[in-house]
CSV table of C-alpha atoms in Angstrom, one decimal:
chain,number,residue,atom,x,y,z
A,754,UNK,CA,33.9,107.1,139.7
A,755,UNK,CA,30.2,106.6,138.9
A,756,UNK,CA,29.7,110.1,137.4
A,757,UNK,CA,29.0,109.8,133.7
A,758,UNK,CA,30.7,113.1,133.0
A,759,UNK,CA,34.1,112.0,134.2
A,760,UNK,CA,37.3,112.3,132.2
A,761,UNK,CA,36.6,108.9,130.6
A,762,UNK,CA,33.6,110.1,128.5
A,763,UNK,CA,34.8,108.3,125.5
A,764,UNK,CA,37.7,106.1,124.7
A,765,UNK,CA,37.2,106.1,121.0
A,766,UNK,CA,40.1,107.7,119.1
A,767,UNK,CA,37.7,109.2,116.6
A,768,UNK,CA,36.5,111.8,119.1
A,769,UNK,CA,38.5,114.5,120.9
A,770,UNK,CA,37.9,117.6,123.1
A,771,UNK,CA,38.4,121.1,121.8
A,772,UNK,CA,39.1,124.2,123.8
A,773,UNK,CA,35.3,124.6,124.8
A,774,UNK,CA,35.0,121.0,125.9
A,775,UNK,CA,32.7,120.1,123.0
A,776,UNK,CA,33.3,116.9,121.0
A,777,UNK,CA,34.0,117.2,117.4
A,778,UNK,CA,34.9,114.5,114.8
A,779,UNK,CA,38.5,113.5,114.6
A,780,UNK,CA,40.3,114.7,111.5
A,781,UNK,CA,43.6,112.9,110.9
A,782,UNK,CA,46.5,115.2,110.1
A,783,UNK,CA,48.1,114.8,106.8
A,784,UNK,CA,51.3,112.7,106.9
A,785,UNK,CA,54.4,114.8,106.4
A,786,UNK,CA,57.1,113.8,104.0
A,787,UNK,CA,60.8,113.4,105.1
A,788,UNK,CA,61.7,116.6,103.2
A,789,UNK,CA,59.0,118.6,105.1
A,790,UNK,CA,60.2,117.4,108.5
A,791,UNK,CA,63.9,117.9,107.7
A,792,UNK,CA,64.6,114.2,108.7
A,793,UNK,CA,65.9,113.1,105.4
A,794,UNK,CA,68.4,110.8,106.9
A,795,UNK,CA,69.8,107.6,105.5
A,796,UNK,CA,69.2,104.3,107.3
A,797,UNK,CA,72.2,103.4,109.5
A,798,UNK,CA,72.9,100.4,107.3
A,799,UNK,CA,73.1,102.7,104.2
A,800,UNK,CA,75.6,105.1,105.7
A,801,UNK,CA,79.2,104.8,104.9
A,802,UNK,CA,81.5,103.8,107.8
A,803,UNK,CA,83.4,106.9,108.6
A,804,UNK,CA,86.2,105.1,110.4
A,805,UNK,CA,86.8,102.9,107.3
A,806,UNK,CA,87.1,106.0,105.2
A,807,UNK,CA,89.5,107.7,107.5
A,808,UNK,CA,91.6,104.7,107.8
A,809,UNK,CA,92.9,105.0,104.3
A,810,UNK,CA,93.9,108.7,104.9
A,811,UNK,CA,95.0,108.7,108.5
A,812,UNK,CA,97.5,105.8,109.0
A,813,UNK,CA,98.8,107.6,112.1
A,814,UNK,CA,95.4,107.3,113.8
A,815,UNK,CA,94.2,103.8,112.8
A,816,UNK,CA,96.1,100.6,113.5
A,817,UNK,CA,94.7,98.8,110.4
A,818,UNK,CA,95.8,101.5,107.9
A,819,UNK,CA,99.1,100.9,106.2
A,820,UNK,CA,101.9,103.3,107.0
A,821,UNK,CA,102.8,105.8,104.3
A,822,UNK,CA,106.6,105.2,104.5
A,823,UNK,CA,106.2,101.5,103.9
A,824,UNK,CA,104.1,102.0,100.8
A,825,UNK,CA,106.5,104.6,99.5
A,826,UNK,CA,109.4,102.2,100.0
A,827,UNK,CA,107.9,99.7,97.6
A,828,UNK,CA,109.8,101.1,94.7
A,829,UNK,CA,111.7,98.0,93.6
A,830,UNK,CA,114.6,99.8,91.8
A,831,UNK,CA,115.4,102.1,94.7
A,832,UNK,CA,115.2,99.3,97.3
A,833,UNK,CA,117.4,97.0,95.3
A,834,UNK,CA,119.9,99.7,94.9
A,835,UNK,CA,120.2,100.3,98.6
A,836,UNK,CA,120.3,96.6,99.3
A,837,UNK,CA,123.2,96.1,96.9
A,838,UNK,CA,125.1,99.0,98.5
A,839,UNK,CA,124.5,97.6,102.0
A,840,UNK,CA,125.6,94.1,101.0
A,841,UNK,CA,128.7,95.3,99.2
A,842,UNK,CA,129.8,97.4,102.2
A,843,UNK,CA,129.2,94.8,104.9
A,844,UNK,CA,130.3,91.8,102.9
A,845,UNK,CA,132.7,92.7,100.1
A,846,UNK,CA,133.5,89.1,99.3
A,847,UNK,CA,130.0,88.0,98.6
A,848,UNK,CA,126.3,88.3,99.6
A,849,UNK,CA,125.4,88.3,103.3
A,850,UNK,CA,124.3,85.0,104.7
A,851,UNK,CA,121.1,85.0,106.7
A,852,UNK,CA,121.2,83.5,110.2
A,853,UNK,CA,118.6,80.9,111.0
A,854,UNK,CA,117.7,79.3,114.3
A,855,UNK,CA,118.3,75.5,114.8
A,856,UNK,CA,117.6,73.0,117.5
A,857,UNK,CA,120.9,73.8,119.1
A,858,UNK,CA,121.1,77.5,118.6
A,859,UNK,CA,118.5,80.3,118.7
A,860,UNK,CA,119.3,83.7,117.2
A,861,UNK,CA,117.6,86.7,118.8
A,862,UNK,CA,118.0,90.4,118.6
A,863,UNK,CA,117.8,92.8,121.5
A,864,UNK,CA,115.0,94.8,120.1
A,865,UNK,CA,111.4,94.4,121.3
A,866,UNK,CA,108.3,96.5,120.9
A,867,UNK,CA,108.6,97.7,124.5
A,868,UNK,CA,112.3,98.2,124.4
A,869,UNK,CA,113.5,98.9,120.8
A,870,UNK,CA,117.2,99.1,119.9
A,871,UNK,CA,118.0,102.8,119.8
A,872,UNK,CA,120.7,102.8,117.1
A,873,UNK,CA,118.8,100.6,114.6
A,874,UNK,CA,115.5,102.3,115.3
A,875,UNK,CA,117.0,105.7,114.4
A,876,UNK,CA,118.4,104.2,111.3
A,877,UNK,CA,115.0,102.8,110.3
A,878,UNK,CA,113.3,106.1,111.0
A,879,UNK,CA,115.9,107.9,108.9
A,880,UNK,CA,115.3,105.5,106.1
A,881,UNK,CA,111.6,106.0,106.3
A,882,UNK,CA,112.1,109.8,106.1
A,883,UNK,CA,114.4,109.2,103.1
A,884,UNK,CA,111.7,107.4,101.3
A,885,UNK,CA,109.2,110.1,102.1
A,886,UNK,CA,111.4,112.7,100.5
A,887,UNK,CA,112.6,110.5,97.6
A,888,UNK,CA,109.1,109.3,96.5
A,889,UNK,CA,107.1,112.4,97.4
A,890,UNK,CA,104.1,113.5,95.4
A,891,UNK,CA,105.0,116.2,92.8
A,892,UNK,CA,101.6,117.8,92.6
A,893,UNK,CA,102.4,121.4,93.6
A,894,UNK,CA,101.5,121.0,97.2
A,895,UNK,CA,102.0,124.2,99.3
A,896,UNK,CA,105.2,124.7,101.3
A,897,UNK,CA,104.3,126.2,104.7
A,898,UNK,CA,106.5,129.1,105.7
A,899,UNK,CA,107.2,127.8,109.3
A,900,UNK,CA,109.0,124.7,107.8
A,901,UNK,CA,110.8,126.5,105.0
A,902,UNK,CA,114.5,126.5,105.9
A,903,UNK,CA,115.1,129.5,103.6
A,904,UNK,CA,112.9,131.6,105.8
A,905,UNK,CA,113.8,130.0,109.1
A,906,UNK,CA,117.4,128.7,108.7
A,907,UNK,CA,118.8,126.4,111.3
A,908,UNK,CA,122.3,127.7,110.6
A,909,UNK,CA,123.8,131.1,109.9
A,910,UNK,CA,125.5,129.6,106.8
A,911,UNK,CA,124.1,131.0,103.6
A,912,UNK,CA,121.6,128.6,101.9
A,913,UNK,CA,122.5,127.7,98.3
A,914,UNK,CA,120.1,128.9,95.7
A,915,UNK,CA,119.3,125.3,94.7
A,916,UNK,CA,118.8,124.1,98.3
A,917,UNK,CA,115.4,122.7,97.5
A,918,UNK,CA,116.5,120.7,94.4
A,919,UNK,CA,118.8,118.0,95.8
A,920,UNK,CA,117.3,115.2,97.9
A,921,UNK,CA,119.3,114.4,101.1
A,922,UNK,CA,121.0,111.1,101.5
A,923,UNK,CA,120.0,108.6,104.1
A,924,UNK,CA,123.3,109.2,105.9
A,925,UNK,CA,122.6,112.9,106.2
A,926,UNK,CA,119.1,112.3,107.6
A,927,UNK,CA,120.5,109.8,110.1
A,928,UNK,CA,123.3,112.1,111.2
A,929,UNK,CA,120.8,114.9,111.9
A,930,UNK,CA,118.4,112.7,113.9
A,931,UNK,CA,121.1,110.9,115.7
A,932,UNK,CA,122.7,114.3,116.8
A,933,UNK,CA,119.4,115.4,118.3
A,934,UNK,CA,118.7,112.1,120.0
A,935,UNK,CA,122.3,111.8,121.4
A,936,UNK,CA,122.4,115.4,122.7
A,937,UNK,CA,118.9,115.3,124.2
A,938,UNK,CA,119.3,111.7,125.5
A,939,UNK,CA,116.1,110.6,123.9
A,940,UNK,CA,114.8,107.0,123.8
A,941,UNK,CA,114.1,104.7,120.9
A,942,UNK,CA,110.4,104.8,121.6
A,943,UNK,CA,110.5,108.6,121.1
A,944,UNK,CA,111.9,107.9,117.6
A,945,UNK,CA,108.9,105.8,116.7
A,946,UNK,CA,106.5,108.5,118.1
A,947,UNK,CA,108.4,111.1,116.0
A,948,UNK,CA,107.6,109.1,112.8
A,949,UNK,CA,103.9,108.9,113.8
A,950,UNK,CA,103.7,112.6,114.3
A,951,UNK,CA,105.5,113.3,111.0
A,952,UNK,CA,103.1,111.2,109.0
A,953,UNK,CA,100.1,112.6,110.9
A,954,UNK,CA,101.3,116.1,110.0
A,955,UNK,CA,101.7,115.2,106.3
A,956,UNK,CA,98.2,113.8,106.3
A,957,UNK,CA,96.4,116.5,108.3
A,958,UNK,CA,98.2,119.5,106.7
A,959,UNK,CA,98.2,117.9,103.2
A,960,UNK,CA,101.8,118.8,102.6
A,961,UNK,CA,104.9,116.8,101.5
A,962,UNK,CA,108.3,116.6,103.1
A,963,UNK,CA,110.9,117.8,100.7
A,964,UNK,CA,114.6,119.0,100.7
A,965,UNK,CA,113.4,122.5,101.7
A,966,UNK,CA,111.5,121.6,104.8
A,967,UNK,CA,112.6,118.2,106.0
A,968,UNK,CA,114.9,119.4,108.8
A,969,UNK,CA,112.4,121.7,110.4
A,970,UNK,CA,109.6,119.1,110.1
A,971,UNK,CA,111.7,116.4,111.7
A,972,UNK,CA,112.8,118.9,114.4
A,973,UNK,CA,109.2,119.8,115.3
A,974,UNK,CA,108.2,116.1,115.4
A,975,UNK,CA,111.2,115.3,117.7
A,976,UNK,CA,110.4,118.3,119.9
A,977,UNK,CA,106.8,117.3,120.3
A,978,UNK,CA,107.5,113.5,120.7
A,979,UNK,CA,110.1,114.2,123.5
A,980,UNK,CA,107.6,116.2,125.5
A,981,UNK,CA,104.7,113.7,125.1
A,982,UNK,CA,106.7,110.5,125.6
A,983,UNK,CA,109.4,111.4,128.2
A,984,UNK,CA,108.5,112.2,131.8
A,985,UNK,CA,111.4,114.7,132.0
A,986,UNK,CA,111.1,116.4,128.6
A,987,UNK,CA,113.8,118.5,127.0
A,988,UNK,CA,113.0,122.2,127.1
A,989,UNK,CA,112.9,124.3,124.0
A,990,UNK,CA,115.9,126.3,125.2
A,991,UNK,CA,117.9,123.1,125.4
A,992,UNK,CA,117.5,122.5,121.7
A,993,UNK,CA,119.0,126.0,121.2
A,994,UNK,CA,122.1,124.6,122.9
A,995,UNK,CA,122.3,121.8,120.3
A,996,UNK,CA,121.4,124.0,117.3
A,997,UNK,CA,123.4,127.1,118.2
A,998,UNK,CA,121.9,129.4,115.6
A,999,UNK,CA,118.2,128.9,116.4
A,1000,UNK,CA,116.3,131.1,118.8
A,1001,UNK,CA,113.9,130.1,121.5
A,1002,UNK,CA,111.2,132.2,119.9
A,1003,UNK,CA,111.6,130.2,116.7
A,1004,UNK,CA,111.4,126.9,118.6
A,1005,UNK,CA,108.2,128.1,120.4
A,1006,UNK,CA,106.6,129.2,117.2
A,1007,UNK,CA,107.5,125.9,115.5
A,1008,UNK,CA,106.0,123.9,118.3
A,1009,UNK,CA,102.8,126.0,118.4
A,1010,UNK,CA,102.1,125.7,114.6
A,1011,UNK,CA,103.0,122.0,114.6
A,1012,UNK,CA,100.4,121.4,117.3
A,1013,UNK,CA,97.8,123.5,115.4
A,1014,UNK,CA,98.4,121.5,112.2
A,1015,UNK,CA,98.0,118.3,114.2
A,1016,UNK,CA,94.7,119.7,115.5
A,1017,UNK,CA,96.2,119.1,118.9
A,1018,UNK,CA,95.9,115.4,118.4
A,1019,UNK,CA,99.0,114.1,120.1
A,1020,UNK,CA,97.5,110.8,121.3
A,1021,UNK,CA,99.3,107.7,120.0
A,1022,UNK,CA,97.4,104.4,120.8
A,1023,UNK,CA,99.4,101.4,121.6
A,1024,UNK,CA,98.1,99.6,118.6
A,1025,UNK,CA,99.4,102.4,116.3
A,1026,UNK,CA,102.7,102.4,118.0
A,1027,UNK,CA,103.1,98.7,117.6
A,1028,UNK,CA,102.1,98.9,113.9
A,1029,UNK,CA,104.8,101.5,113.3
A,1030,UNK,CA,107.4,99.4,115.1
A,1031,UNK,CA,106.7,96.3,113.1
A,1032,UNK,CA,106.5,98.2,109.8
A,1033,UNK,CA,109.9,99.7,110.6
A,1034,UNK,CA,111.2,96.2,111.1
A,1035,UNK,CA,109.7,95.2,107.8
A,1036,UNK,CA,111.4,98.2,106.2
A,1037,UNK,CA,114.7,97.2,107.7
A,1038,UNK,CA,114.4,93.6,106.4
A,1039,UNK,CA,113.5,94.8,102.9
A,1040,UNK,CA,116.5,97.1,102.8
A,1041,UNK,CA,119.0,94.7,104.4
A,1042,UNK,CA,119.1,96.8,107.5
A,1043,UNK,CA,118.3,93.9,109.9
A,1044,UNK,CA,118.7,94.2,113.6
A,1045,UNK,CA,121.8,92.4,114.8
A,1046,UNK,CA,121.2,88.8,115.7
A,1047,UNK,CA,123.0,87.1,118.6
A,1048,UNK,CA,122.9,83.5,119.8
A,1049,UNK,CA,120.6,83.0,122.8
A,1050,UNK,CA,122.9,82.7,125.8
A,1051,UNK,CA,122.2,81.0,129.1
A,1052,UNK,CA,122.0,84.4,131.0
A,1053,UNK,CA,119.6,85.9,128.5
A,1054,UNK,CA,117.4,82.8,128.5
A,1055,UNK,CA,117.2,83.0,132.3
A,1056,UNK,CA,116.2,86.7,132.0
A,1057,UNK,CA,113.5,85.8,129.5
A,1058,UNK,CA,112.3,83.1,131.8
A,1059,UNK,CA,112.2,85.5,134.7
A,1060,UNK,CA,110.2,88.0,132.8
A,1061,UNK,CA,107.7,85.4,131.6
A,1062,UNK,CA,107.4,84.2,135.2
A,1063,UNK,CA,106.5,87.7,136.3
A,1064,UNK,CA,103.9,88.0,133.6
A,1065,UNK,CA,102.5,84.6,134.6
A,1066,UNK,CA,102.2,85.7,138.3
A,1067,UNK,CA,100.4,88.8,137.1
A,1068,UNK,CA,97.8,86.8,135.2
A,1069,UNK,CA,97.4,84.5,138.2
A,1070,UNK,CA,96.5,87.5,140.4
A,1071,UNK,CA,94.1,88.7,137.8
A,1072,UNK,CA,92.4,85.3,137.7
A,1073,UNK,CA,92.1,85.2,141.4
A,1074,UNK,CA,90.5,88.7,141.4
A,1075,UNK,CA,88.0,87.6,138.7
A,1076,UNK,CA,86.8,84.5,140.6
A,1077,UNK,CA,83.8,84.9,142.9
A,1078,UNK,CA,83.8,83.4,146.4
A,1079,UNK,CA,80.7,81.2,145.7
A,1080,UNK,CA,79.0,80.5,142.4
A,1081,UNK,CA,76.3,78.1,141.2
A,1082,UNK,CA,77.3,75.1,139.2
A,1083,UNK,CA,74.7,76.1,136.6
A,1084,UNK,CA,76.1,79.5,136.2
A,1085,UNK,CA,79.8,78.5,136.4
A,1086,UNK,CA,81.9,80.3,133.8
A,1087,UNK,CA,85.5,79.4,133.2
A,1088,UNK,CA,87.6,82.4,132.4
A,1089,UNK,CA,90.5,81.6,130.1
A,1090,UNK,CA,93.5,83.9,130.1
A,1091,UNK,CA,96.0,84.0,127.3
A,1092,UNK,CA,98.9,86.5,127.0
A,1093,UNK,CA,98.2,88.9,124.2
A,1094,UNK,CA,99.1,92.5,123.1
A,1095,UNK,CA,95.9,94.5,122.9
A,1096,UNK,CA,95.3,98.1,122.0
């Protein structure tokens, strides 16, 4: 330690050792610019939020982005036309009267976000597909061959020459979807996931659904949604029993290309699912396709009370698990629990 030629000869930053252990004056290196170092990056505060940009274009991925079908249904003339038809059929004598709850009577429907009504959910999904076709963008977007019904027909009947000129009616779309759901015994939740996959396909592949491809696009979305959502999925060969003239090879190719166009993104967050469910309800309200309301009976009230009791017991168990056996009064934190739907 007392040797003057130790490693601590000089602590001054102006002197440094060369390869021959001789001291030479320190020459500061020239400062390199950002272009020279290749680190020409923006500050994080200057960068654009990628998620915010994608939200506008990927409504099937982000819960805060508005759904495409709801924006396309805002055509006032078309909506009023459907509303007038629905009112005239259901109530020929006059306009339909809306039911409101009172102190003595509470009106509820049997559809919830966890257990939607199958019939009316399929009707709403068919209406959403109808608006997609009716108000599609006429900008010359490409028509993929795998979805072209002229190249891959679902029936042996000869396609008319103007098959791609006439838009299908809502009843025709509903009948096609209902047939598949009834024969395959699919659930209402599967219908909502089908709509999510359909809009995700239109966004990712940058295509539009039109009279020439709507059946095969809907079929591919139902096929994929049934496999992702249901534990006991319907096999591709089972759909060949429903659609007699389609082959298993065609179903397999449809599924494969559908997945590739989705970039194998089949995840549906709970927040996105809930957004589509409530937007479908908004669509039904705007088009006079409301879910049927029934007075709250004593039995149903008891069932709701029992369900809420089970949820309350579950939160009590969570509160007990969160509490420590001994805590200091200075560090005591009260955990407040409130029932909420989170993503």
